[in-house]
mmCIF file of C-alpha atoms and ligand atoms in Angstrom:
data_model
loop_
_atom_site.group_PDB
_atom_site.id
_atom_site.type_symbol
_atom_site.label_atom_id
_atom_site.label_comp_id
_atom_site.label_asym_id
_atom_site.label_seq_id
_atom_site.Cartn_x
_atom_site.Cartn_y
_atom_site.Cartn_z
ATOM 1 C CA MET A 17 -29.730 -2.805 15.394
ATOM 2 C CA PRO A 18 -28.003 -6.101 14.487
ATOM 3 C CA THR A 19 -26.765 -6.116 10.925
ATOM 4 C CA ASP A 20 -26.269 -8.781 8.297
ATOM 5 C CA ALA A 21 -22.686 -10.085 8.287
ATOM 6 C CA THR A 22 -22.457 -9.305 4.588
ATOM 7 C CA ASP A 23 -23.241 -5.639 5.121
ATOM 8 C CA ARG A 24 -20.258 -4.168 6.889
ATOM 9 C CA LEU A 25 -18.753 -0.735 6.886
ATOM 10 C CA LEU A 26 -15.036 -1.532 6.642
ATOM 11 C CA LEU A 27 -13.132 1.170 8.528
ATOM 12 C CA GLY A 28 -10.133 -0.923 9.489
ATOM 13 C CA PRO A 29 -6.672 -1.090 7.898
ATOM 14 C CA GLY A 30 -8.078 -2.849 4.792
ATOM 15 C CA PRO A 31 -9.947 -4.324 3.058
ATOM 16 C CA SER A 32 -12.111 -1.278 2.434
ATOM 17 C CA ASN A 33 -15.602 -1.293 0.930
ATOM 18 C CA VAL A 34 -15.877 -2.040 -2.773
ATOM 19 C CA HIS A 35 -18.217 -0.078 -5.054
ATOM 20 C CA ALA A 36 -21.115 -1.973 -6.686
ATOM 21 C CA ASP A 37 -19.669 -1.294 -10.176
ATOM 22 C CA VAL A 38 -16.444 -3.040 -9.179
ATOM 23 C CA LEU A 39 -18.317 -6.004 -7.678
ATOM 24 C CA ALA A 40 -20.383 -6.231 -10.871
ATOM 25 C CA ALA A 41 -17.174 -6.344 -12.934
ATOM 26 C CA LEU A 42 -16.006 -9.357 -10.890
ATOM 27 C CA ALA A 43 -19.143 -11.232 -11.924
ATOM 28 C CA ARG A 44 -18.581 -10.842 -15.666
ATOM 29 C CA PRO A 45 -17.952 -14.073 -17.652
ATOM 30 C CA THR A 46 -14.437 -15.420 -17.373
ATOM 31 C CA ILE A 47 -12.542 -15.496 -20.681
ATOM 32 C CA GLY A 48 -9.112 -16.806 -21.613
ATOM 33 C CA HIS A 49 -5.961 -15.043 -20.418
ATOM 34 C CA LEU A 50 -4.594 -15.022 -23.990
ATOM 35 C CA ASP A 51 -7.858 -13.870 -25.585
ATOM 36 C CA PRO A 52 -7.171 -10.646 -27.518
ATOM 37 C CA ALA A 53 -10.185 -9.057 -25.803
ATOM 38 C CA PHE A 54 -8.649 -9.777 -22.412
ATOM 39 C CA LEU A 55 -5.168 -8.644 -23.472
ATOM 40 C CA SER A 56 -6.519 -5.327 -24.616
ATOM 41 C CA LEU A 57 -8.290 -4.864 -21.274
ATOM 42 C CA LEU A 58 -4.987 -5.726 -19.584
ATOM 43 C CA ASP A 59 -3.202 -3.066 -21.663
ATOM 44 C CA GLY A 60 -5.710 -0.562 -20.339
ATOM 45 C CA VAL A 61 -5.166 -1.682 -16.738
ATOM 46 C CA GLN A 62 -1.389 -1.418 -17.078
ATOM 47 C CA GLY A 63 -1.734 2.058 -18.614
ATOM 48 C CA ALA A 64 -4.064 3.171 -15.818
ATOM 49 C CA LEU A 65 -1.684 1.844 -13.154
ATOM 50 C CA ARG A 66 1.139 3.793 -14.779
ATOM 51 C CA ARG A 67 -0.907 6.966 -14.359
ATOM 52 C CA VAL A 68 -1.716 6.158 -10.735
ATOM 53 C CA PHE A 69 1.956 5.469 -9.898
ATOM 54 C CA ARG A 70 2.969 8.460 -12.089
ATOM 55 C CA SER A 71 5.661 6.353 -13.689
ATOM 56 C CA GLY A 72 7.126 6.809 -17.168
ATOM 57 C CA ASP A 73 6.733 4.641 -20.264
ATOM 58 C CA ASP A 74 10.085 3.007 -19.563
ATOM 59 C CA ALA A 75 8.782 1.332 -16.383
ATOM 60 C CA LEU A 76 7.326 -2.183 -16.252
ATOM 61 C CA VAL A 77 3.977 -1.779 -14.491
ATOM 62 C CA LEU A 78 1.679 -4.729 -13.829
ATOM 63 C CA PRO A 79 -0.753 -6.245 -11.348
ATOM 64 C CA LEU A 80 0.950 -9.208 -9.634
ATOM 65 C CA SER A 81 -1.406 -12.116 -9.004
ATOM 66 C CA ALA A 82 -1.164 -11.995 -5.204
ATOM 67 C CA THR A 83 -1.607 -9.578 -2.291
ATOM 68 C CA GLY A 84 0.546 -6.623 -1.236
ATOM 69 C CA SER A 85 3.019 -8.780 0.671
ATOM 70 C CA ALA A 86 3.860 -10.554 -2.590
ATOM 71 C CA GLY A 87 4.577 -7.159 -4.135
ATOM 72 C CA MET A 88 6.992 -6.509 -1.266
ATOM 73 C CA GLU A 89 8.617 -9.877 -1.774
ATOM 74 C CA ALA A 90 8.786 -9.439 -5.566
ATOM 75 C CA CYS A 91 10.615 -6.115 -5.282
ATOM 76 C CA LEU A 92 13.149 -7.465 -2.827
ATOM 77 C CA VAL A 93 13.835 -10.916 -4.340
ATOM 78 C CA ASN A 94 14.308 -9.472 -7.825
ATOM 79 C CA LEU A 95 16.772 -6.778 -6.748
ATOM 80 C CA LEU A 96 18.779 -8.560 -4.055
ATOM 81 C CA GLU A 97 21.268 -11.399 -4.264
ATOM 82 C CA PRO A 98 23.017 -13.226 -1.420
ATOM 83 C CA GLY A 99 25.652 -11.021 0.188
ATOM 84 C CA ASP A 100 23.957 -7.740 -0.820
ATOM 85 C CA THR A 101 23.068 -5.062 1.722
ATOM 86 C CA ALA A 102 19.710 -3.310 2.068
ATOM 87 C CA VAL A 103 19.066 -0.301 4.290
ATOM 88 C CA VAL A 104 15.501 -0.699 5.585
ATOM 89 C CA GLY A 105 13.444 1.961 7.327
ATOM 90 C CA VAL A 106 11.603 0.324 10.213
ATOM 91 C CA GLN A 107 8.723 2.363 11.656
ATOM 92 C CA GLY A 108 6.369 -0.527 12.326
ATOM 93 C CA VAL A 109 5.169 -3.980 11.322
ATOM 94 C CA PHE A 110 5.646 -3.604 7.571
ATOM 95 C CA GLY A 111 9.240 -2.378 7.851
ATOM 96 C CA GLU A 112 9.897 -5.466 10.008
ATOM 97 C CA ARG A 113 8.369 -7.653 7.309
ATOM 98 C CA MET A 114 10.756 -6.126 4.751
ATOM 99 C CA CYS A 115 13.748 -6.983 6.965
ATOM 100 C CA ALA A 116 12.547 -10.588 7.255
ATOM 101 C CA ILE A 117 12.343 -10.884 3.458
ATOM 102 C CA VAL A 118 15.743 -9.237 2.928
ATOM 103 C CA GLU A 119 17.304 -11.814 5.246
ATOM 104 C CA ARG A 120 15.568 -14.700 3.472
ATOM 105 C CA CYS A 121 17.242 -13.446 0.277
ATOM 106 C CA GLY A 122 20.583 -14.098 1.995
ATOM 107 C CA ALA A 123 21.170 -10.345 2.071
ATOM 108 C CA ARG A 124 21.986 -8.184 5.082
ATOM 109 C CA ALA A 125 19.280 -5.849 6.430
ATOM 110 C CA VAL A 126 20.677 -2.673 7.985
ATOM 111 C CA ARG A 127 17.797 -1.284 10.032
ATOM 112 C CA VAL A 128 17.148 2.382 10.649
ATOM 113 C CA GLU A 129 14.435 2.485 13.283
ATOM 114 C CA ALA A 130 11.917 5.126 14.253
ATOM 115 C CA GLU A 131 10.117 5.355 17.542
ATOM 116 C CA MET A 132 6.626 3.846 17.245
ATOM 117 C CA GLY A 133 4.294 6.512 15.930
ATOM 118 C CA ARG A 134 7.046 8.783 14.598
ATOM 119 C CA ILE A 135 8.585 9.307 11.164
ATOM 120 C CA LEU A 136 12.131 8.291 10.340
ATOM 121 C CA GLU A 137 14.289 11.400 10.182
ATOM 122 C CA PRO A 138 15.466 11.482 6.541
ATOM 123 C CA SER A 139 18.914 12.726 7.604
ATOM 124 C CA ARG A 140 19.447 9.564 9.697
ATOM 125 C CA VAL A 141 18.560 7.338 6.779
ATOM 126 C CA ARG A 142 20.803 9.384 4.484
ATOM 127 C CA ALA A 143 23.732 8.966 6.888
ATOM 128 C CA GLU A 144 23.177 5.186 6.975
ATOM 129 C CA ILE A 145 23.018 5.032 3.163
ATOM 130 C CA GLU A 146 26.318 6.907 2.940
ATOM 131 C CA ARG A 147 27.893 4.597 5.522
ATOM 132 C CA SER A 148 26.631 1.218 4.235
ATOM 133 C CA ARG A 149 26.573 1.910 0.468
ATOM 134 C CA PRO A 150 23.698 -0.589 0.054
ATOM 135 C CA ARG A 151 22.321 -2.211 -3.102
ATOM 136 C CA VAL A 152 18.762 -1.365 -2.036
ATOM 137 C CA VAL A 153 17.051 1.176 0.226
ATOM 138 C CA ALA A 154 13.541 0.130 1.282
ATOM 139 C CA LEU A 155 10.920 2.276 2.927
ATOM 140 C CA VAL A 156 7.229 2.150 3.826
ATOM 141 C CA HIS A 157 5.416 5.285 2.649
ATOM 142 C CA ALA A 158 2.228 4.810 4.686
ATOM 143 C CA GLU A 159 2.961 2.589 7.712
ATOM 144 C CA THR A 160 -0.449 1.081 8.353
ATOM 145 C CA SER A 161 0.525 -0.256 11.767
ATOM 146 C CA THR A 162 1.233 3.218 13.195
ATOM 147 C CA GLY A 163 -0.632 5.746 11.006
ATOM 148 C CA VAL A 164 2.539 7.651 10.123
ATOM 149 C CA ALA A 165 3.209 9.308 6.731
ATOM 150 C CA GLN A 166 6.896 8.889 5.950
ATOM 151 C CA PRO A 167 8.601 11.637 3.900
ATOM 152 C CA VAL A 168 10.213 9.901 0.931
ATOM 153 C CA GLU A 169 11.891 12.368 -1.420
ATOM 154 C CA GLU A 170 15.076 13.187 0.481
ATOM 155 C CA ILE A 171 15.736 9.509 1.216
ATOM 156 C CA ALA A 172 15.108 8.463 -2.382
ATOM 157 C CA ARG A 173 17.457 11.183 -3.611
ATOM 158 C CA ALA A 174 20.159 9.995 -1.210
ATOM 159 C CA ALA A 175 19.660 6.438 -2.485
ATOM 160 C CA ARG A 176 20.030 7.557 -6.100
ATOM 161 C CA GLU A 177 23.162 9.582 -5.303
ATOM 162 C CA ALA A 178 24.706 6.532 -3.629
ATOM 163 C CA GLY A 179 23.864 4.299 -6.607
ATOM 164 C CA ALA A 180 21.317 2.280 -4.593
ATOM 165 C CA LEU A 181 17.877 1.203 -5.818
ATOM 166 C CA MET A 182 14.922 2.745 -3.967
ATOM 167 C CA VAL A 183 12.031 0.410 -3.099
ATOM 168 C CA LEU A 184 8.833 2.016 -1.820
ATOM 169 C CA ASP A 185 5.847 0.323 -0.150
ATOM 170 C CA CYS A 186 2.763 2.177 -1.403
ATOM 171 C CA VAL A 187 0.236 -0.440 -0.304
ATOM 172 C CA THR A 188 -1.810 1.978 1.774
ATOM 173 C CA SER A 189 -0.813 5.269 0.162
ATOM 174 C CA LEU A 190 -1.485 4.616 -3.542
ATOM 175 C CA SER A 191 -4.442 6.685 -4.791
ATOM 176 C CA GLY A 192 -5.106 8.096 -1.299
ATOM 177 C CA MET A 193 -2.160 10.510 -1.144
ATOM 178 C CA ASP A 194 0.557 11.793 -3.442
ATOM 179 C CA VAL A 195 2.858 9.078 -4.834
ATOM 180 C CA ARG A 196 5.301 10.118 -7.584
ATOM 181 C CA PHE A 197 7.321 7.220 -8.896
ATOM 182 C CA ASP A 198 9.379 9.190 -11.414
ATOM 183 C CA ASP A 199 9.645 12.585 -9.755
ATOM 184 C CA TRP A 200 10.745 11.074 -6.467
ATOM 185 C CA CYS A 201 13.355 8.770 -8.087
ATOM 186 C CA ILE A 202 11.709 5.513 -7.005
ATOM 187 C CA ASP A 203 13.090 2.404 -8.717
ATOM 188 C CA ALA A 204 10.554 -0.205 -7.581
ATOM 189 C CA ALA A 205 7.189 0.220 -5.876
ATOM 190 C CA TYR A 206 4.292 -2.013 -4.950
ATOM 191 C CA SER A 207 0.749 -1.634 -3.702
ATOM 192 C CA GLY A 208 -2.335 -3.703 -2.919
ATOM 193 C CA THR A 209 -5.839 -3.498 -4.308
ATOM 194 C CA GLN A 210 -7.839 -3.618 -1.061
ATOM 195 C CA LYS A 211 -6.838 -0.296 0.470
ATOM 196 C CA CYS A 212 -7.331 3.088 -1.222
ATOM 197 C CA LEU A 213 -7.885 1.479 -4.639
ATOM 198 C CA ALA A 214 -11.130 0.074 -3.170
ATOM 199 C CA CYS A 215 -11.000 -3.258 -4.942
ATOM 200 C CA PRO A 216 -11.162 -6.703 -3.306
ATOM 201 C CA PRO A 217 -7.840 -8.094 -1.979
ATOM 202 C CA GLY A 218 -5.881 -10.319 -4.358
ATOM 203 C CA LEU A 219 -3.702 -8.213 -6.669
ATOM 204 C CA SER A 220 -0.528 -6.254 -6.076
ATOM 205 C CA PRO A 221 0.205 -3.489 -8.585
ATOM 206 C CA VAL A 222 3.975 -3.147 -8.981
ATOM 207 C CA ALA A 223 6.178 -0.730 -10.914
ATOM 208 C CA PHE A 224 9.778 -1.449 -11.896
ATOM 209 C CA GLY A 225 11.699 1.487 -13.328
ATOM 210 C CA PRO A 226 14.566 1.290 -15.868
ATOM 211 C CA ARG A 227 17.333 1.028 -13.252
ATOM 212 C CA ALA A 228 15.528 -1.832 -11.503
ATOM 213 C CA LEU A 229 15.019 -3.601 -14.846
ATOM 214 C CA GLU A 230 18.711 -3.164 -15.633
ATOM 215 C CA ARG A 231 19.583 -4.688 -12.264
ATOM 216 C CA LEU A 232 17.366 -7.682 -13.118
ATOM 217 C CA ARG A 233 19.310 -8.245 -16.341
ATOM 218 C CA SER A 234 22.696 -8.001 -14.639
ATOM 219 C CA ARG A 235 22.003 -10.463 -11.792
ATOM 220 C CA GLU A 236 24.522 -13.226 -11.314
ATOM 221 C CA ARG A 237 22.015 -15.796 -10.037
ATOM 222 C CA PRO A 238 18.418 -16.471 -11.021
ATOM 223 C CA VAL A 239 15.762 -14.959 -8.758
ATOM 224 C CA GLN A 240 15.106 -17.563 -6.057
ATOM 225 C CA SER A 241 11.314 -17.331 -6.521
ATOM 226 C CA TRP A 242 10.093 -18.725 -9.846
ATOM 227 C CA TYR A 243 6.596 -17.281 -9.404
ATOM 228 C CA LEU A 244 7.765 -13.767 -8.554
ATOM 229 C CA ASP A 245 10.624 -13.576 -11.078
ATOM 230 C CA LEU A 246 9.799 -10.368 -12.944
ATOM 231 C CA GLY A 247 11.988 -11.410 -15.852
ATOM 232 C CA LEU A 248 9.618 -14.345 -16.417
ATOM 233 C CA ILE A 249 6.413 -12.512 -15.465
ATOM 234 C CA GLY A 250 7.397 -9.709 -17.842
ATOM 235 C CA ALA A 251 7.073 -12.122 -20.777
ATOM 236 C CA TYR A 252 3.310 -12.173 -20.203
ATOM 237 C CA PHE A 253 2.799 -8.640 -18.959
ATOM 238 C CA GLY A 254 5.272 -7.208 -21.489
ATOM 239 C CA GLU A 255 5.229 -7.149 -25.299
ATOM 240 C CA GLN A 256 5.299 -10.881 -26.002
ATOM 241 C CA ARG A 257 2.232 -11.924 -23.983
ATOM 242 C CA VAL A 258 3.416 -15.486 -23.520
ATOM 243 C CA TYR A 259 2.043 -17.723 -20.803
ATOM 244 C CA HIS A 260 3.710 -17.608 -17.386
ATOM 245 C CA HIS A 261 0.758 -18.312 -15.083
ATOM 246 C CA THR A 262 -2.981 -17.945 -15.583
ATOM 247 C CA ALA A 263 -3.851 -14.336 -14.858
ATOM 248 C CA PRO A 264 -6.773 -13.991 -12.392
ATOM 249 C CA ILE A 265 -9.122 -12.713 -15.095
ATOM 250 C CA ASN A 266 -12.048 -11.619 -12.936
ATOM 251 C CA MET A 267 -9.850 -9.808 -10.429
ATOM 252 C CA ILE A 268 -8.366 -7.863 -13.316
ATOM 253 C CA TYR A 269 -11.893 -6.926 -14.471
ATOM 254 C CA ALA A 270 -12.453 -5.597 -10.972
ATOM 255 C CA LEU A 271 -9.184 -3.683 -10.932
ATOM 256 C CA ASP A 272 -10.055 -2.194 -14.322
ATOM 257 C CA ALA A 273 -13.371 -0.940 -12.938
ATOM 258 C CA ALA A 274 -11.732 0.354 -9.729
ATOM 259 C CA LEU A 275 -9.016 2.223 -11.666
ATOM 260 C CA ARG A 276 -11.656 3.832 -13.871
ATOM 261 C CA ARG A 277 -13.293 5.203 -10.744
ATOM 262 C CA VAL A 278 -9.925 6.509 -9.527
ATOM 263 C CA LEU A 279 -9.019 8.227 -12.799
ATOM 264 C CA ASP A 280 -12.548 9.557 -13.451
ATOM 265 C CA GLU A 281 -12.437 11.246 -10.058
ATOM 266 C CA GLY A 282 -8.878 12.478 -10.661
ATOM 267 C CA LEU A 283 -5.928 11.812 -8.368
ATOM 268 C CA GLU A 284 -5.773 15.287 -6.841
ATOM 269 C CA ALA A 285 -9.511 15.305 -6.086
ATOM 270 C CA ARG A 286 -9.188 11.869 -4.544
ATOM 271 C CA PHE A 287 -6.294 12.946 -2.322
ATOM 272 C CA ALA A 288 -8.269 16.018 -1.222
ATOM 273 C CA ARG A 289 -11.283 13.837 -0.398
ATOM 274 C CA HIS A 290 -9.097 11.619 1.805
ATOM 275 C CA ARG A 291 -7.635 14.661 3.592
ATOM 276 C CA GLU A 292 -11.027 16.253 4.209
ATOM 277 C CA ALA A 293 -12.567 13.054 5.568
ATOM 278 C CA HIS A 294 -9.557 12.652 7.852
ATOM 279 C CA LEU A 295 -9.844 16.183 9.259
ATOM 280 C CA HIS A 296 -13.559 15.693 9.868
ATOM 281 C CA LEU A 297 -12.836 12.421 11.682
ATOM 282 C CA VAL A 298 -10.130 13.933 13.897
ATOM 283 C CA GLN A 299 -12.417 16.767 14.944
ATOM 284 C CA GLY A 300 -15.292 14.405 15.755
ATOM 285 C CA LEU A 301 -13.144 11.888 17.621
ATOM 286 C CA GLU A 302 -11.447 14.534 19.753
ATOM 287 C CA ALA A 303 -14.878 15.808 20.763
ATOM 288 C CA LEU A 304 -15.650 12.267 21.982
ATOM 289 C CA GLY A 305 -12.493 12.087 24.094
ATOM 290 C CA PHE A 306 -10.294 10.063 21.711
ATOM 291 C CA GLU A 307 -6.642 11.085 21.436
ATOM 292 C CA MET A 308 -4.669 10.976 18.222
ATOM 293 C CA GLN A 309 -1.504 8.870 18.529
ATOM 294 C CA VAL A 310 0.465 10.701 15.807
ATOM 295 C CA ALA A 311 1.490 14.387 15.653
ATOM 296 C CA PRO A 312 -0.632 16.405 13.153
ATOM 297 C CA ARG A 313 2.110 16.917 10.563
ATOM 298 C CA GLU A 314 3.027 13.222 10.531
ATOM 299 C CA ARG A 315 -0.501 11.768 10.221
ATOM 300 C CA LEU A 316 -1.757 9.655 7.372
ATOM 301 C CA PRO A 317 -5.166 10.709 6.059
ATOM 302 C CA MET A 318 -6.361 7.173 5.268
ATOM 303 C CA LEU A 319 -5.213 5.430 8.443
ATOM 304 C CA ASN A 320 -5.860 7.053 11.789
ATOM 305 C CA ALA A 321 -4.127 5.682 14.898
ATOM 306 C CA VAL A 322 -6.259 6.759 17.866
ATOM 307 C CA ILE A 323 -6.362 6.042 21.588
ATOM 308 C CA PRO A 324 -9.953 5.244 22.661
ATOM 309 C CA PRO A 325 -11.258 6.800 25.910
ATOM 310 C CA VAL A 326 -12.148 3.409 27.467
ATOM 311 C CA ASP A 327 -10.305 0.698 29.425
ATOM 312 C CA ASP A 328 -11.498 -2.223 27.321
ATOM 313 C CA GLU A 329 -10.963 -1.188 23.708
ATOM 314 C CA ALA A 330 -11.678 -4.702 22.378
ATOM 315 C CA ALA A 331 -15.160 -4.773 23.952
ATOM 316 C CA LEU A 332 -16.050 -1.458 22.344
ATOM 317 C CA ARG A 333 -14.806 -2.672 18.969
ATOM 318 C CA ARG A 334 -16.904 -5.828 19.286
ATOM 319 C CA ARG A 335 -20.033 -3.771 19.989
ATOM 320 C CA LEU A 336 -19.297 -1.441 17.088
ATOM 321 C CA LEU A 337 -19.163 -4.457 14.788
ATOM 322 C CA GLY A 338 -21.996 -6.470 16.350
ATOM 323 C CA GLU A 339 -24.495 -3.662 16.909
ATOM 324 C CA HIS A 340 -23.595 -1.239 14.127
ATOM 325 C CA GLY A 341 -21.862 -3.383 11.497
ATOM 326 C CA ILE A 342 -18.772 -1.148 11.577
ATOM 327 C CA GLU A 343 -15.301 -2.665 11.573
ATOM 328 C CA VAL A 344 -12.311 -0.714 12.881
ATOM 329 C CA GLY A 345 -8.829 -2.192 13.414
ATOM 330 C CA GLY A 346 -7.095 -2.898 16.708
ATOM 331 C CA GLY A 347 -3.422 -2.191 17.316
ATOM 332 C CA LEU A 348 -0.753 -4.416 15.754
ATOM 333 C CA GLY A 349 2.459 -5.572 17.442
ATOM 334 C CA LYS A 350 3.494 -3.399 20.376
ATOM 335 C CA LEU A 351 0.370 -1.267 19.979
ATOM 336 C CA ALA A 352 -2.086 -4.177 20.391
ATOM 337 C CA GLY A 353 -4.693 -3.410 23.055
ATOM 338 C CA ARG A 354 -3.687 0.274 23.125
ATOM 339 C CA ILE A 355 -4.828 1.889 19.917
ATOM 340 C CA TRP A 356 -7.463 1.625 17.217
ATOM 341 C CA ARG A 357 -6.658 1.967 13.567
ATOM 342 C CA ILE A 358 -9.474 3.685 11.729
ATOM 343 C CA GLY A 359 -9.217 3.460 7.976
ATOM 344 C CA LEU A 360 -10.858 5.958 5.637
ATOM 345 C CA MET A 361 -9.781 4.354 2.398
ATOM 346 C CA GLY A 362 -11.094 4.698 -1.125
ATOM 347 C CA GLU A 363 -14.898 4.777 -1.188
ATOM 348 C CA ASN A 364 -14.989 5.283 2.598
ATOM 349 C CA ALA A 365 -13.118 8.604 2.656
ATOM 350 C CA ARG A 366 -16.349 10.587 2.883
ATOM 351 C CA ARG A 367 -17.943 12.884 5.422
ATOM 352 C CA GLU A 368 -21.183 10.789 5.511
ATOM 353 C CA VAL A 369 -19.182 7.679 6.364
ATOM 354 C CA VAL A 370 -17.304 9.501 9.128
ATOM 355 C CA ASP A 371 -20.622 10.772 10.495
ATOM 356 C CA ARG A 372 -21.982 7.238 10.589
ATOM 357 C CA LEU A 373 -18.999 6.097 12.656
ATOM 358 C CA LEU A 374 -19.180 9.113 14.982
ATOM 359 C CA GLY A 375 -22.934 8.576 15.502
ATOM 360 C CA ALA A 376 -22.378 4.915 16.408
ATOM 361 C CA LEU A 377 -19.561 5.787 18.825
ATOM 362 C CA ARG A 378 -21.648 8.508 20.457
ATOM 363 C CA SER A 379 -24.431 6.009 21.129
ATOM 364 C CA LEU A 380 -22.018 3.379 22.525
ATOM 365 C CA LEU A 381 -20.058 5.743 24.761
HETATM 366 C C1 PLP B 418 -1.606 -4.119 4.006
HETATM 367 C C2 PLP B 418 -0.157 -3.791 3.876
HETATM 368 C C3 PLP B 418 0.775 -4.701 3.362
HETATM 369 C C4 PLP B 418 0.455 -6.136 3.069
HETATM 370 O O1 PLP B 418 -0.520 -6.313 2.160
HETATM 371 P P1 PLP B 418 -1.346 -7.690 2.086
HETATM 372 O O2 PLP B 418 -2.297 -7.403 0.995
HETATM 373 O O3 PLP B 418 -1.992 -7.864 3.441
HETATM 374 O O4 PLP B 418 -0.404 -8.784 1.773
HETATM 375 C C5 PLP B 418 2.071 -4.266 3.176
HETATM 376 N N1 PLP B 418 2.445 -3.012 3.497
HETATM 377 C C6 PLP B 418 1.591 -2.130 4.031
HETATM 378 C C7 PLP B 418 2.048 -0.755 4.371
HETATM 379 C C8 PLP B 418 0.259 -2.491 4.226
HETATM 380 O O5 PLP B 418 -0.592 -1.604 4.749
#
């Protein structure tokens, strides 16, 4: 049955489907970014993000007016200066992107690489931190290009012990699996709205802890990006509320509505829902002859890297989209043409959604 192009089930690596309440929030009348009514809504959004990151009151938490990659760039350009060293965990495309940004800061990226589809052994990263004594350690929690869940705590502890600042990419993990900014000793983290937060793309929630804020104050040179300078952005998103750039009002309405859904459900319940949907998907896919690319203990719940049981994976993906209105992702980088990336993010982490995908695949295979 051909479907309307505006009615898609989004089971790729993001964006994910957005709930009608969140879409309705987007359509509310635009008001001024200094209107007290808007500022009080913004206070609520910043408070809700703090709860989702599990960060303390001493962190600066705000939605950056740009996508997840801008969150990555903001964390790195604010903490690094030319000549600094950053140890970067590279398990896939997003670790590579971090290295590219580190180098554009004039800093040195020391790469610790994992085999595609495997975690980085924390002890290897620890050894590199002890050897290089970097300013920053940067890691991707949920590597969306490979479907691997990277253990964070031991690496973040090693970074803290070495006096380095820990930067964590939570674009895909936030609100789909456990993220603990304070307990894990993270200094700066960023996410994106279009993955497990189930909001349209366009905002990047970031959290800067007290050590990262102190580093900002003690920089020798100004941050090379005016737009992403958190010292300047903080004047609007902090106490003073002075103009830096025009906040994307309607996107923040949407994020407010999406965060309400997250907190009304409860983080633990939401994580459990993602895990259960994932297990149901794995069982169904294996019965259809798909193979999972990642070992069970290292799998992400919200992003499943799978090897389809056909020679022409792209043709099957096209039919899934054209005949059933279901989008799944192809492989990225070295995995292009070899794997599918099936996202079960936010609203889509449900047994009924998985059953719809499995039913469509059964009919196509
Ligand atoms: C999607 C993603 C990004 C980039 O986010 P954009 O919103 O596409 O800029 C960064 N890191 C990870 C792990 C991602 O999954």
